[in-house]
Amino acid sequence: MRAPNGLRGLTDSLDYGGSCARGSAIAFNRKPLERQRVGFAQVEVGVVHHSEGYEVEADEARQMSAMWDPFDFHLDNESAEASVFAEASASGVHTLAITNLLAHYTGPQYDVLALLGARYRLPSPAKVGDTLVLTKEIAEARPSNSRPGHGIVTWKNTVSNQDGEIVLEQTATTLVGPGR
């Protein structure tokens, strides 16, 4: 896995658990982020954060697909070329995982305690060799009715490739705590 330039230090905290052959677990552990968590009181609707780029690599795309989305067109080039995508692409599961990773490392770390719901679209495939960039916007925020100091925050995430083509649009609603 090659981390984007802005996440270069991230790979230093990865502990690879051996080879990632087809059908095996992708074994690594990430150290938790060691930043102060921004609480709900500091959430500002309209704030937008942009990530660094993340390159979709062929081996990683095949490994993710073998484990979580084993369609033949994600696993071998011949099937990929004969598919509607006409070339090797990341699975939707992989694209969501990249989105989640970029969201965690883009902007301040908010005190997100739970994902309450999400909707997403994948209008174009994330192709092997693409560099993906996340735009993360705080779309809505309201105080929790049942948890003082907590709030419900809705995020609009858009992931685009190097040509500006959108590969994922996501609306996610989270519970954000008071910070720590």
mmCIF file with all atom_site columns, C-alpha atoms in Angstrom:
data_model
loop_
_atom_site.group_PDB
_atom_site.id
_atom_site.type_symbol
_atom_site.label_atom_id
_atom_site.label_alt_id
_atom_site.label_comp_id
_atom_site.label_asym_id
_atom_site.label_entity_id
_atom_site.label_seq_id
_atom_site.pdbx_PDB_ins_code
_atom_site.Cartn_x
_atom_site.Cartn_y
_atom_site.Cartn_z
_atom_site.occupancy
_atom_site.B_iso_or_equiv
_atom_site.pdbx_formal_charge
_atom_site.auth_seq_id
_atom_site.auth_comp_id
_atom_site.auth_asym_id
_atom_site.auth_atom_id
_atom_site.pdbx_PDB_model_num
ATOM 1   C CA . MET A 1 1   ? 0.000   0.000   0.000   1.00 0.00 ? 1   MET A CA 1
ATOM 2   C CA . ARG A 1 2   ? 1.416   3.359   -0.965  1.00 0.00 ? 2   ARG A CA 1
ATOM 3   C CA . ALA A 1 3   ? 0.240   6.231   1.217   1.00 0.00 ? 3   ALA A CA 1
ATOM 4   C CA . PRO A 1 4   ? -0.388  9.596   -0.396  1.00 0.00 ? 4   PRO A CA 1
ATOM 5   C CA . ASN A 1 5   ? 2.187   12.322  0.161   1.00 0.00 ? 5   ASN A CA 1
ATOM 6   C CA . GLY A 1 6   ? 0.192   13.941  2.972   1.00 0.00 ? 6   GLY A CA 1
ATOM 7   C CA . LEU A 1 7   ? -0.205  10.570  4.673   1.00 0.00 ? 7   LEU A CA 1
ATOM 8   C CA . ARG A 1 8   ? 3.396   9.433   4.179   1.00 0.00 ? 8   ARG A CA 1
ATOM 9   C CA . GLY A 1 9   ? 3.908   9.014   7.936   1.00 0.00 ? 9   GLY A CA 1
ATOM 10  C CA . LEU A 1 10  ? 0.863   6.771   8.089   1.00 0.00 ? 10  LEU A CA 1
ATOM 11  C CA . THR A 1 11  ? 2.741   3.850   6.553   1.00 0.00 ? 11  THR A CA 1
ATOM 12  C CA . ASP A 1 12  ? 5.313   4.095   9.318   1.00 0.00 ? 12  ASP A CA 1
ATOM 13  C CA . SER A 1 13  ? 2.604   2.987   11.771  1.00 0.00 ? 13  SER A CA 1
ATOM 14  C CA . LEU A 1 14  ? 1.471   -0.006  9.710   1.00 0.00 ? 14  LEU A CA 1
ATOM 15  C CA . ASP A 1 15  ? 2.340   -3.476  10.917  1.00 0.00 ? 15  ASP A CA 1
ATOM 16  C CA . TYR A 1 16  ? 2.013   -5.824  7.956   1.00 0.00 ? 16  TYR A CA 1
ATOM 17  C CA . GLY A 1 17  ? 1.133   -9.344  8.998   1.00 0.00 ? 17  GLY A CA 1
ATOM 18  C CA . GLY A 1 18  ? 2.828   -11.124 6.095   1.00 0.00 ? 18  GLY A CA 1
ATOM 19  C CA . SER A 1 19  ? 1.886   -11.601 2.489   1.00 0.00 ? 19  SER A CA 1
ATOM 20  C CA . CYS A 1 20  ? -1.570  -10.690 1.261   1.00 0.00 ? 20  CYS A CA 1
ATOM 21  C CA . ALA A 1 21  ? -2.111  -13.524 -1.201  1.00 0.00 ? 21  ALA A CA 1
ATOM 22  C CA . ARG A 1 22  ? -5.481  -13.939 -2.897  1.00 0.00 ? 22  ARG A CA 1
ATOM 23  C CA . GLY A 1 23  ? -8.046  -15.081 -0.354  1.00 0.00 ? 23  GLY A CA 1
ATOM 24  C CA . SER A 1 24  ? -5.918  -14.237 2.690   1.00 0.00 ? 24  SER A CA 1
ATOM 25  C CA . ALA A 1 25  ? -6.706  -11.522 5.194   1.00 0.00 ? 25  ALA A CA 1
ATOM 26  C CA . ILE A 1 26  ? -5.206  -8.110  4.613   1.00 0.00 ? 26  ILE A CA 1
ATOM 27  C CA . ALA A 1 27  ? -3.518  -7.995  7.978   1.00 0.00 ? 27  ALA A CA 1
ATOM 28  C CA . PHE A 1 28  ? -2.258  -4.724  9.361   1.00 0.00 ? 28  PHE A CA 1
ATOM 29  C CA . ASN A 1 29  ? -2.880  -2.581  12.409  1.00 0.00 ? 29  ASN A CA 1
ATOM 30  C CA . ARG A 1 30  ? -3.072  1.178   12.448  1.00 0.00 ? 30  ARG A CA 1
ATOM 31  C CA . LYS A 1 31  ? -2.099  3.168   15.461  1.00 0.00 ? 31  LYS A CA 1
ATOM 32  C CA . PRO A 1 32  ? -4.927  5.433   16.594  1.00 0.00 ? 32  PRO A CA 1
ATOM 33  C CA . LEU A 1 33  ? -4.699  9.070   15.662  1.00 0.00 ? 33  LEU A CA 1
ATOM 34  C CA . GLU A 1 34  ? -3.059  11.003  18.450  1.00 0.00 ? 34  GLU A CA 1
ATOM 35  C CA . ARG A 1 35  ? -4.690  14.357  17.864  1.00 0.00 ? 35  ARG A CA 1
ATOM 36  C CA . GLN A 1 36  ? -7.096  16.220  20.065  1.00 0.00 ? 36  GLN A CA 1
ATOM 37  C CA . ARG A 1 37  ? -10.662 15.381  19.078  1.00 0.00 ? 37  ARG A CA 1
ATOM 38  C CA . VAL A 1 38  ? -12.810 18.352  18.122  1.00 0.00 ? 38  VAL A CA 1
ATOM 39  C CA . GLY A 1 39  ? -16.140 18.363  19.947  1.00 0.00 ? 39  GLY A CA 1
ATOM 40  C CA . PHE A 1 40  ? -19.613 19.140  18.695  1.00 0.00 ? 40  PHE A CA 1
ATOM 41  C CA . ALA A 1 41  ? -19.500 22.729  20.050  1.00 0.00 ? 41  ALA A CA 1
ATOM 42  C CA . GLN A 1 42  ? -16.675 23.482  17.578  1.00 0.00 ? 42  GLN A CA 1
ATOM 43  C CA . VAL A 1 43  ? -18.447 22.002  14.520  1.00 0.00 ? 43  VAL A CA 1
ATOM 44  C CA . GLU A 1 44  ? -19.160 24.659  11.870  1.00 0.00 ? 44  GLU A CA 1
ATOM 45  C CA . VAL A 1 45  ? -21.642 24.002  9.084   1.00 0.00 ? 45  VAL A CA 1
ATOM 46  C CA . GLY A 1 46  ? -20.165 24.809  5.681   1.00 0.00 ? 46  GLY A CA 1
ATOM 47  C CA . VAL A 1 47  ? -16.566 23.988  6.569   1.00 0.00 ? 47  VAL A CA 1
ATOM 48  C CA . VAL A 1 48  ? -14.848 22.069  3.760   1.00 0.00 ? 48  VAL A CA 1
ATOM 49  C CA . HIS A 1 49  ? -11.679 19.965  3.986   1.00 0.00 ? 49  HIS A CA 1
ATOM 50  C CA . HIS A 1 50  ? -9.677  18.522  1.055   1.00 0.00 ? 50  HIS A CA 1
ATOM 51  C CA . SER A 1 51  ? -7.487  15.442  1.327   1.00 0.00 ? 51  SER A CA 1
ATOM 52  C CA . GLU A 1 52  ? -4.191  14.592  -0.262  1.00 0.00 ? 52  GLU A CA 1
ATOM 53  C CA . GLY A 1 53  ? -4.335  12.119  -3.131  1.00 0.00 ? 53  GLY A CA 1
ATOM 54  C CA . TYR A 1 54  ? -4.500  8.340   -2.723  1.00 0.00 ? 54  TYR A CA 1
ATOM 55  C CA . GLU A 1 55  ? -3.298  6.146   -5.596  1.00 0.00 ? 55  GLU A CA 1
ATOM 56  C CA . VAL A 1 56  ? -5.364  3.044   -6.387  1.00 0.00 ? 56  VAL A CA 1
ATOM 57  C CA . GLU A 1 57  ? -2.783  0.297   -6.899  1.00 0.00 ? 57  GLU A CA 1
ATOM 58  C CA . ALA A 1 58  ? -3.453  -2.950  -8.782  1.00 0.00 ? 58  ALA A CA 1
ATOM 59  C CA . ASP A 1 59  ? -2.256  -5.336  -6.050  1.00 0.00 ? 59  ASP A CA 1
ATOM 60  C CA . GLU A 1 60  ? -4.247  -3.579  -3.342  1.00 0.00 ? 60  GLU A CA 1
ATOM 61  C CA . ALA A 1 61  ? -7.389  -3.515  -5.526  1.00 0.00 ? 61  ALA A CA 1
ATOM 62  C CA . ARG A 1 62  ? -7.093  -7.255  -6.211  1.00 0.00 ? 62  ARG A CA 1
ATOM 63  C CA . GLN A 1 63  ? -6.423  -8.061  -2.549  1.00 0.00 ? 63  GLN A CA 1
ATOM 64  C CA . MET A 1 64  ? -9.422  -6.079  -1.325  1.00 0.00 ? 64  MET A CA 1
ATOM 65  C CA . SER A 1 65  ? -11.647 -7.649  -3.961  1.00 0.00 ? 65  SER A CA 1
ATOM 66  C CA . ALA A 1 66  ? -10.433 -11.173 -3.256  1.00 0.00 ? 66  ALA A CA 1
ATOM 67  C CA . MET A 1 67  ? -11.325 -10.725 0.386   1.00 0.00 ? 67  MET A CA 1
ATOM 68  C CA . TRP A 1 68  ? -14.518 -8.651  0.272   1.00 0.00 ? 68  TRP A CA 1
ATOM 69  C CA . ASP A 1 69  ? -15.953 -8.383  -3.268  1.00 0.00 ? 69  ASP A CA 1
ATOM 70  C CA . PRO A 1 70  ? -14.681 -11.340 -5.339  1.00 0.00 ? 70  PRO A CA 1
ATOM 71  C CA . PHE A 1 71  ? -16.111 -10.549 -8.773  1.00 0.00 ? 71  PHE A CA 1
ATOM 72  C CA . ASP A 1 72  ? -13.861 -11.832 -11.549 1.00 0.00 ? 72  ASP A CA 1
ATOM 73  C CA . PHE A 1 73  ? -13.676 -8.402  -13.216 1.00 0.00 ? 73  PHE A CA 1
ATOM 74  C CA . HIS A 1 74  ? -11.930 -7.069  -10.083 1.00 0.00 ? 74  HIS A CA 1
ATOM 75  C CA . LEU A 1 75  ? -9.541  -10.019 -9.871  1.00 0.00 ? 75  LEU A CA 1
ATOM 76  C CA . ASP A 1 76  ? -8.015  -10.449 -13.327 1.00 0.00 ? 76  ASP A CA 1
ATOM 77  C CA . ASN A 1 77  ? -7.220  -8.127  -16.208 1.00 0.00 ? 77  ASN A CA 1
ATOM 78  C CA . GLU A 1 78  ? -8.843  -10.235 -18.925 1.00 0.00 ? 78  GLU A CA 1
ATOM 79  C CA . SER A 1 79  ? -12.212 -10.198 -17.150 1.00 0.00 ? 79  SER A CA 1
ATOM 80  C CA . ALA A 1 80  ? -11.783 -6.500  -16.380 1.00 0.00 ? 80  ALA A CA 1
ATOM 81  C CA . GLU A 1 81  ? -11.211 -5.675  -20.056 1.00 0.00 ? 81  GLU A CA 1
ATOM 82  C CA . ALA A 1 82  ? -14.352 -7.637  -21.023 1.00 0.00 ? 82  ALA A CA 1
ATOM 83  C CA . SER A 1 83  ? -16.472 -5.918  -18.332 1.00 0.00 ? 83  SER A CA 1
ATOM 84  C CA . VAL A 1 84  ? -18.518 -2.727  -18.503 1.00 0.00 ? 84  VAL A CA 1
ATOM 85  C CA . PHE A 1 85  ? -15.502 -0.965  -16.948 1.00 0.00 ? 85  PHE A CA 1
ATOM 86  C CA . ALA A 1 86  ? -13.186 -2.022  -19.831 1.00 0.00 ? 86  ALA A CA 1
ATOM 87  C CA . GLU A 1 87  ? -10.175 -1.951  -17.489 1.00 0.00 ? 87  GLU A CA 1
ATOM 88  C CA . ALA A 1 88  ? -9.100  -2.858  -13.966 1.00 0.00 ? 88  ALA A CA 1
ATOM 89  C CA . SER A 1 89  ? -10.990 -0.988  -11.266 1.00 0.00 ? 89  SER A CA 1
ATOM 90  C CA . ALA A 1 90  ? -11.362 -0.965  -7.512  1.00 0.00 ? 90  ALA A CA 1
ATOM 91  C CA . SER A 1 91  ? -14.486 -2.515  -6.053  1.00 0.00 ? 91  SER A CA 1
ATOM 92  C CA . GLY A 1 92  ? -17.098 -0.292  -4.444  1.00 0.00 ? 92  GLY A CA 1
ATOM 93  C CA . VAL A 1 93  ? -16.084 -1.724  -1.069  1.00 0.00 ? 93  VAL A CA 1
ATOM 94  C CA . HIS A 1 94  ? -12.485 -0.662  -1.715  1.00 0.00 ? 94  HIS A CA 1
ATOM 95  C CA . THR A 1 95  ? -13.577 2.814   -2.820  1.00 0.00 ? 95  THR A CA 1
ATOM 96  C CA . LEU A 1 96  ? -15.584 3.169   0.410   1.00 0.00 ? 96  LEU A CA 1
ATOM 97  C CA . ALA A 1 97  ? -12.595 1.999   2.464   1.00 0.00 ? 97  ALA A CA 1
ATOM 98  C CA . ILE A 1 98  ? -10.330 4.569   0.796   1.00 0.00 ? 98  ILE A CA 1
ATOM 99  C CA . THR A 1 99  ? -12.979 7.234   1.456   1.00 0.00 ? 99  THR A CA 1
ATOM 100 C CA . ASN A 1 100 ? -13.112 6.268   5.124   1.00 0.00 ? 100 ASN A CA 1
ATOM 101 C CA . LEU A 1 101 ? -9.324  6.346   5.435   1.00 0.00 ? 101 LEU A CA 1
ATOM 102 C CA . LEU A 1 102 ? -9.069  9.763   3.774   1.00 0.00 ? 102 LEU A CA 1
ATOM 103 C CA . ALA A 1 103 ? -11.900 11.115  5.949   1.00 0.00 ? 103 ALA A CA 1
ATOM 104 C CA . HIS A 1 104 ? -10.033 10.109  9.114   1.00 0.00 ? 104 HIS A CA 1
ATOM 105 C CA . TYR A 1 105 ? -6.842  11.852  8.036   1.00 0.00 ? 105 TYR A CA 1
ATOM 106 C CA . THR A 1 106 ? -8.329  14.988  6.466   1.00 0.00 ? 106 THR A CA 1
ATOM 107 C CA . GLY A 1 107 ? -8.919  18.098  8.551   1.00 0.00 ? 107 GLY A CA 1
ATOM 108 C CA . PRO A 1 108 ? -9.205  18.009  12.325  1.00 0.00 ? 108 PRO A CA 1
ATOM 109 C CA . GLN A 1 109 ? -10.210 14.769  13.989  1.00 0.00 ? 109 GLN A CA 1
ATOM 110 C CA . TYR A 1 110 ? -13.780 15.240  15.110  1.00 0.00 ? 110 TYR A CA 1
ATOM 111 C CA . ASP A 1 111 ? -15.059 13.300  18.137  1.00 0.00 ? 111 ASP A CA 1
ATOM 112 C CA . VAL A 1 112 ? -17.174 10.956  15.992  1.00 0.00 ? 112 VAL A CA 1
ATOM 113 C CA . LEU A 1 113 ? -18.677 8.320   18.266  1.00 0.00 ? 113 LEU A CA 1
ATOM 114 C CA . ALA A 1 114 ? -20.990 6.468   15.871  1.00 0.00 ? 114 ALA A CA 1
ATOM 115 C CA . LEU A 1 115 ? -22.113 6.284   12.271  1.00 0.00 ? 115 LEU A CA 1
ATOM 116 C CA . LEU A 1 116 ? -25.901 6.682   12.359  1.00 0.00 ? 116 LEU A CA 1
ATOM 117 C CA . GLY A 1 117 ? -26.534 6.208   8.651   1.00 0.00 ? 117 GLY A CA 1
ATOM 118 C CA . ALA A 1 118 ? -25.126 6.744   5.187   1.00 0.00 ? 118 ALA A CA 1
ATOM 119 C CA . ARG A 1 119 ? -26.181 6.957   1.560   1.00 0.00 ? 119 ARG A CA 1
ATOM 120 C CA . TYR A 1 120 ? -23.798 6.789   -1.320  1.00 0.00 ? 120 TYR A CA 1
ATOM 121 C CA . ARG A 1 121 ? -23.511 6.698   -5.095  1.00 0.00 ? 121 ARG A CA 1
ATOM 122 C CA . LEU A 1 122 ? -20.687 5.404   -7.250  1.00 0.00 ? 122 LEU A CA 1
ATOM 123 C CA . PRO A 1 123 ? -21.266 7.242   -10.557 1.00 0.00 ? 123 PRO A CA 1
ATOM 124 C CA . SER A 1 124 ? -17.921 6.223   -12.122 1.00 0.00 ? 124 SER A CA 1
ATOM 125 C CA . PRO A 1 125 ? -15.419 3.493   -11.292 1.00 0.00 ? 125 PRO A CA 1
ATOM 126 C CA . ALA A 1 126 ? -12.220 4.161   -9.392  1.00 0.00 ? 126 ALA A CA 1
ATOM 127 C CA . LYS A 1 127 ? -9.716  2.679   -11.824 1.00 0.00 ? 127 LYS A CA 1
ATOM 128 C CA . VAL A 1 128 ? -6.349  1.180   -11.075 1.00 0.00 ? 128 VAL A CA 1
ATOM 129 C CA . GLY A 1 129 ? -3.804  3.999   -11.381 1.00 0.00 ? 129 GLY A CA 1
ATOM 130 C CA . ASP A 1 130 ? -6.307  6.711   -10.402 1.00 0.00 ? 130 ASP A CA 1
ATOM 131 C CA . THR A 1 131 ? -5.359  9.185   -7.695  1.00 0.00 ? 131 THR A CA 1
ATOM 132 C CA . LEU A 1 132 ? -8.394  9.818   -5.508  1.00 0.00 ? 132 LEU A CA 1
ATOM 133 C CA . VAL A 1 133 ? -9.043  12.994  -3.525  1.00 0.00 ? 133 VAL A CA 1
ATOM 134 C CA . LEU A 1 134 ? -11.732 13.513  -0.898  1.00 0.00 ? 134 LEU A CA 1
ATOM 135 C CA . THR A 1 135 ? -13.707 16.708  -0.385  1.00 0.00 ? 135 THR A CA 1
ATOM 136 C CA . LYS A 1 136 ? -15.397 16.556  3.024   1.00 0.00 ? 136 LYS A CA 1
ATOM 137 C CA . GLU A 1 137 ? -18.056 19.141  3.916   1.00 0.00 ? 137 GLU A CA 1
ATOM 138 C CA . ILE A 1 138 ? -20.013 19.626  7.123   1.00 0.00 ? 138 ILE A CA 1
ATOM 139 C CA . ALA A 1 139 ? -23.517 19.935  5.650   1.00 0.00 ? 139 ALA A CA 1
ATOM 140 C CA . GLU A 1 140 ? -25.738 19.981  8.748   1.00 0.00 ? 140 GLU A CA 1
ATOM 141 C CA . ALA A 1 141 ? -25.368 19.966  12.519  1.00 0.00 ? 141 ALA A CA 1
ATOM 142 C CA . ARG A 1 142 ? -27.858 19.945  15.346  1.00 0.00 ? 142 ARG A CA 1
ATOM 143 C CA . PRO A 1 143 ? -27.619 19.247  19.074  1.00 0.00 ? 143 PRO A CA 1
ATOM 144 C CA . SER A 1 144 ? -28.611 15.774  20.235  1.00 0.00 ? 144 SER A CA 1
ATOM 145 C CA . ASN A 1 145 ? -31.996 15.646  21.950  1.00 0.00 ? 145 ASN A CA 1
ATOM 146 C CA . SER A 1 146 ? -30.909 12.862  24.290  1.00 0.00 ? 146 SER A CA 1
ATOM 147 C CA . ARG A 1 147 ? -27.194 13.482  24.934  1.00 0.00 ? 147 ARG A CA 1
ATOM 148 C CA . PRO A 1 148 ? -26.155 16.910  26.266  1.00 0.00 ? 148 PRO A CA 1
ATOM 149 C CA . GLY A 1 149 ? -22.956 18.217  24.673  1.00 0.00 ? 149 GLY A CA 1
ATOM 150 C CA . HIS A 1 150 ? -23.317 15.813  21.750  1.00 0.00 ? 150 HIS A CA 1
ATOM 151 C CA . GLY A 1 151 ? -24.665 16.500  18.275  1.00 0.00 ? 151 GLY A CA 1
ATOM 152 C CA . ILE A 1 152 ? -25.843 14.948  15.051  1.00 0.00 ? 152 ILE A CA 1
ATOM 153 C CA . VAL A 1 153 ? -23.604 15.956  12.131  1.00 0.00 ? 153 VAL A CA 1
ATOM 154 C CA . THR A 1 154 ? -24.229 15.256  8.461   1.00 0.00 ? 154 THR A CA 1
ATOM 155 C CA . TRP A 1 155 ? -21.222 15.146  6.140   1.00 0.00 ? 155 TRP A CA 1
ATOM 156 C CA . LYS A 1 156 ? -21.210 15.389  2.356   1.00 0.00 ? 156 LYS A CA 1
ATOM 157 C CA . ASN A 1 157 ? -18.198 13.545  0.997   1.00 0.00 ? 157 ASN A CA 1
ATOM 158 C CA . THR A 1 158 ? -17.159 13.582  -2.636  1.00 0.00 ? 158 THR A CA 1
ATOM 159 C CA . VAL A 1 159 ? -14.287 11.515  -3.998  1.00 0.00 ? 159 VAL A CA 1
ATOM 160 C CA . SER A 1 160 ? -12.860 12.486  -7.394  1.00 0.00 ? 160 SER A CA 1
ATOM 161 C CA . ASN A 1 161 ? -10.027 11.143  -9.508  1.00 0.00 ? 161 ASN A CA 1
ATOM 162 C CA . GLN A 1 162 ? -7.147  13.138  -11.012 1.00 0.00 ? 162 GLN A CA 1
ATOM 163 C CA . ASP A 1 163 ? -9.385  14.194  -13.928 1.00 0.00 ? 163 ASP A CA 1
ATOM 164 C CA . GLY A 1 164 ? -12.087 15.602  -11.629 1.00 0.00 ? 164 GLY A CA 1
ATOM 165 C CA . GLU A 1 165 ? -14.415 12.693  -12.399 1.00 0.00 ? 165 GLU A CA 1
ATOM 166 C CA . ILE A 1 166 ? -16.557 11.823  -9.356  1.00 0.00 ? 166 ILE A CA 1
ATOM 167 C CA . VAL A 1 167 ? -16.178 8.193   -8.254  1.00 0.00 ? 167 VAL A CA 1
ATOM 168 C CA . LEU A 1 168 ? -18.134 8.413   -4.979  1.00 0.00 ? 168 LEU A CA 1
ATOM 169 C CA . GLU A 1 169 ? -20.717 10.704  -3.426  1.00 0.00 ? 169 GLU A CA 1
ATOM 170 C CA . GLN A 1 170 ? -21.659 10.019  0.167   1.00 0.00 ? 170 GLN A CA 1
ATOM 171 C CA . THR A 1 171 ? -23.916 11.570  2.754   1.00 0.00 ? 171 THR A CA 1
ATOM 172 C CA . ALA A 1 172 ? -23.077 10.285  6.229   1.00 0.00 ? 172 ALA A CA 1
ATOM 173 C CA . THR A 1 173 ? -24.779 11.128  9.515   1.00 0.00 ? 173 THR A CA 1
ATOM 174 C CA . THR A 1 174 ? -22.749 10.745  12.698  1.00 0.00 ? 174 THR A CA 1
ATOM 175 C CA . LEU A 1 175 ? -23.002 11.238  16.422  1.00 0.00 ? 175 LEU A CA 1
ATOM 176 C CA . VAL A 1 176 ? -20.280 13.694  17.515  1.00 0.00 ? 176 VAL A CA 1
ATOM 177 C CA . GLY A 1 177 ? -19.283 13.875  21.159  1.00 0.00 ? 177 GLY A CA 1
ATOM 178 C CA . PRO A 1 178 ? -18.128 16.813  23.275  1.00 0.00 ? 178 PRO A CA 1
ATOM 179 C CA . GLY A 1 179 ? -14.451 16.337  22.375  1.00 0.00 ? 179 GLY A CA 1
ATOM 180 C CA . ARG A 1 180 ? -11.484 15.095  24.286  1.00 0.00 ? 180 ARG A CA 1
#
